[in-house]
Amino acid sequence: MALILFAPGAVATDEGWGRGGRASNSDYDVEESAGSGNNELSSRITYTATREAAGAGATPASGGGAWSPPACWYEPVPYEYALEWAQGLRRHWQQRSSDPNGTGADHRARYFDGEPWSIEDLVEEDGHFYFSAWNPERVGSPGEGGCHARPFWVAAGEEPSEPLALTPEIMAETAYDRLPLPDTAPALNPDGPQVVNLPTWLWQETAATGEVSVTATLESPPWQVTVTAVPSSLFIDPGTADAITHPAGGRCTTGTAGTLGVPYTPGRTGEEPPCGVTYLRSGDHELDTSLTWTVTWTGTGTPGPRELPAATVRGTLPVTVQEIQAVVR
């Protein structure tokens, strides 16, 4: 994520508010952008997860949905930093712009002559300036370049006109990318080669994982949201048409305390498993599994949990299916 503030020596045209502007402000941590190769100012949103990510993480919107967390947004910044930025911009056009009708005049009118603001007459208690910010988890995505509006002021009690102006809900969407979802690693019985026409029991341990969450915090405005994911279903694809899934359709939603699917116990050989597969022919297959997590968020301004798109973590198990030959004497 990055806030773009122009240094006094940078040329700030109408086209210059997008990704790639240069930043210079010792009060912010300046980092090298993964996407632009230019110095950018870090977002002030902080994230705290309940655990370290053990796998590749979530893929947004299970079932091939088109939703994804935002690639950029407009983030409110403390007034003193916006003022420092504007004063640096004024020094720039005073030093380098001799055209009274050029870019310098436009910025002078916009930020100092009351058209629409005189920045030095504004105070933080009366509102916030908003600057572009980018999501480092979405570098290169189609929406990455969608926040090119010039810094703008929003008075206290008013709603920003920009649809990507930061809100608690957008904060929750940015935290979605940081959910520490573990790899999917279901257990099988039999453990090892499978047998033609013998049901394979399959279950996913969830007790050790339980729910996972990420909390996103912004100091000013004082917003905090928590995004929580809970495992809700396990989908199995046997990797061949010569198989029967249990239940039909391959989506397992029930289990025991701490599992999706039911662990095999001695004496149940031949029973139809609550979650599993029966292979009808021998061979080598790739058994694909997808663990779906229900995702919700709570936080500032929300009376109760609100849903976000489900997240999925996929895994693949190599399976060898053998045919046992009966010996007749």
Coordinates of C-alpha atoms in Angstrom, one line a residue, residues 7-286:
A7 CA 8.1 16.2 -3.3
P8 CA 8.8 19.9 -4.0
G9 CA 10.9 19.0 -7.0
A10 CA 8.3 16.8 -8.7
V11 CA 6.1 17.9 -11.5
A12 CA 2.5 17.6 -10.5
T13 CA 0.2 17.7 -13.5
D14 CA -3.4 16.5 -13.7
E15 CA -2.0 13.2 -15.0
G16 CA 0.5 13.0 -12.2
W17 CA -1.7 11.8 -9.3
G18 CA -1.5 8.1 -10.2
R19 CA 1.0 5.4 -9.3
G20 CA 4.6 6.4 -9.7
G21 CA 4.8 9.9 -8.1
R22 CA 7.8 10.5 -5.9
A23 CA 7.5 10.9 -2.2
S24 CA 9.6 12.8 0.3
N25 CA 8.4 13.1 3.9
S26 CA 10.6 12.0 6.8
D27 CA 7.5 11.6 9.1
Y28 CA 6.3 8.5 7.1
D29 CA 8.2 5.3 6.4
V30 CA 9.3 5.6 2.7
E31 CA 9.5 2.3 0.9
E32 CA 10.3 1.1 -2.6
S33 CA 7.1 0.2 -4.4
A34 CA 6.9 -3.3 -5.7
G35 CA 5.0 -2.1 -8.8
S36 CA 6.4 1.2 -9.8
G37 CA 10.0 1.2 -8.7
N38 CA 9.5 4.7 -7.2
N39 CA 9.6 5.8 -3.6
E40 CA 6.1 5.8 -2.1
L41 CA 4.7 6.5 1.4
S42 CA 3.3 3.6 3.3
S43 CA -0.3 3.4 4.3
R44 CA -1.1 3.9 8.0
I45 CA -3.4 0.9 8.2
T46 CA -1.9 -1.8 10.4
Y47 CA -2.8 -5.5 10.4
T48 CA -2.7 -8.1 13.1
A49 CA -3.3 -11.7 12.4
T50 CA -4.2 -14.5 14.9
R51 CA -1.5 -16.8 13.4
E52 CA 1.2 -17.0 10.8
A53 CA 0.0 -18.1 7.4
A54 CA 0.9 -21.8 6.8
G55 CA 0.0 -22.0 3.2
A56 CA -0.5 -20.1 0.0
G57 CA -3.5 -18.2 1.4
A58 CA -7.0 -17.6 0.2
T59 CA -8.2 -17.3 -3.4
P60 CA -10.9 -14.7 -3.4
A61 CA -14.5 -15.8 -4.0
S62 CA -15.0 -19.6 -4.1
G63 CA -16.7 -21.1 -7.0
G64 CA -14.9 -18.9 -9.6
G65 CA -16.5 -15.7 -8.5
A66 CA -15.3 -12.4 -9.9
W67 CA -14.9 -10.5 -6.7
S68 CA -11.4 -9.5 -5.4
P69 CA -10.2 -7.1 -2.7
P70 CA -9.5 -3.6 -3.8
A71 CA -6.3 -2.8 -5.6
C72 CA -6.3 0.8 -4.5
W73 CA -8.3 3.3 -2.4
Y74 CA -8.2 6.9 -1.1
E75 CA -6.9 7.1 2.5
P76 CA -7.4 10.0 4.9
V77 CA -4.1 11.4 6.2
P78 CA -3.3 13.6 9.2
Y79 CA -3.8 17.3 8.4
E80 CA -0.3 18.3 9.1
Y81 CA 1.1 15.9 6.4
A82 CA -1.4 17.2 3.9
L83 CA -0.4 20.8 4.8
E84 CA 3.3 19.9 4.4
W85 CA 2.6 18.4 1.0
A86 CA 0.6 21.4 -0.2
Q87 CA 3.3 23.8 1.1
G88 CA 5.9 21.8 -0.8
L89 CA 3.8 22.0 -3.9
R90 CA 3.5 25.8 -3.5
R91 CA 7.2 26.1 -3.2
H92 CA 7.6 24.2 -6.4
W93 CA 5.3 26.3 -8.5
Q94 CA 6.7 29.5 -6.9
Q95 CA 10.2 28.4 -7.9
R96 CA 9.5 26.9 -11.3
S97 CA 6.3 28.2 -12.8
S98 CA 6.3 31.5 -14.5
D99 CA 3.0 30.9 -16.4
P100 CA 0.2 32.6 -14.5
N101 CA -2.3 30.3 -16.3
G102 CA -0.4 27.1 -16.1
T103 CA -0.4 24.1 -13.8
G104 CA 1.0 26.2 -10.9
A105 CA -2.0 28.5 -11.1
D106 CA -4.4 25.6 -11.0
H107 CA -2.8 24.2 -7.9
R108 CA -2.6 27.6 -6.3
A109 CA -6.3 28.1 -6.9
R110 CA -7.3 24.6 -5.8
Y111 CA -5.3 24.5 -2.5
F112 CA -4.7 28.1 -1.4
D113 CA -7.2 30.5 -3.0
G114 CA -10.4 28.8 -1.8
E115 CA -11.3 27.1 -5.1
P116 CA -12.5 24.9 -3.5
W117 CA -10.2 25.1 -0.4
S118 CA -7.7 27.2 1.3
I119 CA -5.7 24.5 2.9
E120 CA -4.3 26.7 5.6
D121 CA -7.8 27.5 6.9
L122 CA -8.7 23.9 7.3
V123 CA -8.1 21.9 10.5
E124 CA -8.1 18.2 11.1
E125 CA -11.1 18.3 13.5
D126 CA -13.2 19.6 10.6
G127 CA -12.4 16.8 8.2
H128 CA -9.6 14.9 6.4
F129 CA -7.6 15.1 3.2
Y130 CA -7.6 11.9 1.2
F131 CA -4.6 10.6 -0.8
S132 CA -4.2 7.6 -3.2
A133 CA -3.1 4.3 -1.6
W134 CA -2.3 1.0 -3.2
N135 CA -2.6 -2.6 -2.1
P136 CA 0.7 -4.5 -2.4
E137 CA -1.1 -7.8 -2.6
R138 CA -2.8 -6.6 -5.8
V139 CA 0.2 -5.2 -7.8
G140 CA -0.4 -5.8 -11.5
S141 CA -4.1 -6.4 -11.1
P142 CA -6.5 -4.7 -13.5
G143 CA -7.7 -2.2 -10.8
E144 CA -4.3 -1.1 -9.7
G145 CA -4.3 2.1 -11.7
G146 CA -7.9 3.1 -10.7
C147 CA -7.0 5.8 -8.1
H148 CA -5.8 8.8 -10.0
A149 CA -7.9 11.6 -8.4
R150 CA -6.0 14.5 -7.0
P151 CA -5.9 14.7 -3.1
F152 CA -9.3 16.0 -1.9
W153 CA -10.8 17.3 1.3
V154 CA -13.9 15.8 3.0
A155 CA -15.5 17.8 5.7
A156 CA -16.5 16.1 9.0
G157 CA -19.9 14.5 8.8
E158 CA -19.9 14.4 5.0
E159 CA -19.5 11.3 2.8
P160 CA -16.7 11.3 0.2
S161 CA -18.0 11.3 -3.4
E162 CA -15.2 9.0 -4.5
P163 CA -16.5 5.4 -4.4
L164 CA -13.0 4.1 -3.3
A165 CA -12.6 6.6 -0.5
L166 CA -11.6 4.5 2.5
T167 CA -14.4 3.2 4.8
P168 CA -14.4 0.5 7.5
E169 CA -15.8 -1.9 4.9
I170 CA -13.0 -1.2 2.4
M171 CA -10.5 -1.7 5.3
A172 CA -12.1 -5.1 5.9
E173 CA -11.7 -5.9 2.2
T174 CA -8.0 -5.1 2.3
A175 CA -7.6 -7.4 5.4
Y176 CA -9.2 -10.2 3.4
D177 CA -5.9 -10.5 1.4
R178 CA -4.1 -11.1 4.7
L179 CA -6.2 -13.9 6.2
P180 CA -3.7 -16.6 7.4
L181 CA -5.5 -19.6 5.9
P182 CA -3.5 -22.8 6.1
D183 CA -3.0 -25.4 3.4
T184 CA -5.7 -28.0 2.8
A185 CA -4.3 -31.4 3.8
P186 CA -7.1 -34.0 4.3
A187 CA -6.5 -37.4 5.8
L188 CA -7.4 -40.6 3.9
N189 CA -8.3 -44.1 5.0
P190 CA -6.9 -46.5 3.7
D191 CA -3.7 -44.6 4.3
G192 CA -1.7 -45.4 1.2
P193 CA -2.8 -47.1 -2.0
Q194 CA -6.6 -47.2 -2.4
V195 CA -8.6 -50.2 -3.5
V196 CA -11.1 -50.6 -6.3
N197 CA -14.7 -50.6 -5.0
L198 CA -13.5 -50.1 -1.4
P199 CA -14.8 -46.7 -0.1
T200 CA -12.0 -44.2 0.8
W201 CA -12.8 -42.2 3.9
L202 CA -11.7 -38.5 3.8
W203 CA -11.7 -35.8 6.4
Q204 CA -10.1 -32.4 7.1
E205 CA -8.8 -31.6 10.6
T206 CA -10.1 -28.2 11.6
A207 CA -9.7 -28.3 15.4
A208 CA -6.0 -27.1 15.2
T209 CA -7.0 -24.3 12.9
G210 CA -10.4 -23.2 14.2
E211 CA -11.3 -19.8 13.0
V212 CA -8.6 -17.4 11.8
S213 CA -8.8 -13.6 11.8
V214 CA -7.1 -10.4 10.9
T215 CA -7.6 -7.0 12.5
A216 CA -7.0 -3.8 10.6
T217 CA -6.6 -0.6 12.5
L218 CA -6.4 3.1 11.5
E219 CA -5.6 5.7 14.2
S220 CA -7.3 8.7 12.5
P221 CA -10.2 8.4 11.9
P222 CA -10.2 5.9 14.8
W223 CA -11.4 2.8 12.8
Q224 CA -10.9 -0.8 13.6
V225 CA -12.3 -3.9 11.8
T226 CA -11.8 -7.6 12.3
V227 CA -12.2 -10.1 9.4
T228 CA -12.9 -13.7 10.5
A229 CA -12.8 -16.9 8.5
V230 CA -14.3 -20.3 9.6
P231 CA -14.0 -23.5 7.6
S232 CA -17.4 -24.5 6.4
S233 CA -17.2 -27.1 3.6
L234 CA -14.8 -29.5 1.8
F235 CA -15.2 -30.2 -1.8
I236 CA -13.5 -33.3 -3.3
D237 CA -12.9 -34.1 -7.0
P238 CA -11.6 -37.7 -7.4
G239 CA -9.7 -36.8 -10.6
T240 CA -11.5 -39.4 -12.7
A241 CA -15.0 -40.1 -14.0
D242 CA -14.5 -43.7 -12.8
A243 CA -15.4 -42.9 -9.2
I244 CA -18.3 -42.2 -6.9
T245 CA -18.2 -39.3 -4.5
H246 CA -19.7 -39.4 -1.0
P247 CA -22.0 -37.4 -0.7
A248 CA -23.1 -37.2 -4.3
G249 CA -21.6 -33.9 -5.7
G250 CA -18.6 -34.2 -3.6
R251 CA -19.3 -31.3 -1.1
C252 CA -18.9 -32.3 2.5
T253 CA -20.5 -30.0 5.0
T254 CA -20.8 -32.2 8.1
G255 CA -18.3 -34.0 10.4
T256 CA -17.3 -34.4 14.0
A257 CA -16.2 -31.8 16.5
G258 CA -12.9 -30.5 14.9
T259 CA -13.3 -32.1 11.5
L260 CA -15.1 -31.7 8.2
G261 CA -15.9 -35.3 7.2
V262 CA -15.8 -38.1 9.7
P263 CA -12.5 -39.9 10.7
Y264 CA -12.5 -43.6 9.9
T265 CA -12.7 -45.9 12.9
P266 CA -12.0 -49.7 13.0
G267 CA -15.0 -51.8 12.1
R268 CA -16.5 -49.5 9.5
T269 CA -14.9 -51.1 6.5
G270 CA -17.3 -51.2 3.6
E271 CA -19.6 -48.5 5.0
E272 CA -20.4 -45.5 2.9
P273 CA -18.3 -42.7 4.3
P274 CA -20.0 -39.3 5.1
C275 CA -17.2 -37.7 3.1
G276 CA -15.1 -39.7 0.6
V277 CA -14.8 -41.5 -2.7
T278 CA -15.1 -45.0 -4.2
Y279 CA -12.8 -45.6 -7.1
L280 CA -14.2 -48.0 -9.7
R281 CA -11.0 -48.7 -11.7
S282 CA -7.3 -49.0 -10.9
G283 CA -4.8 -46.3 -11.9
D284 CA -3.0 -43.2 -10.8
H285 CA -5.1 -40.0 -10.1
E286 CA -4.9 -36.5 -8.8

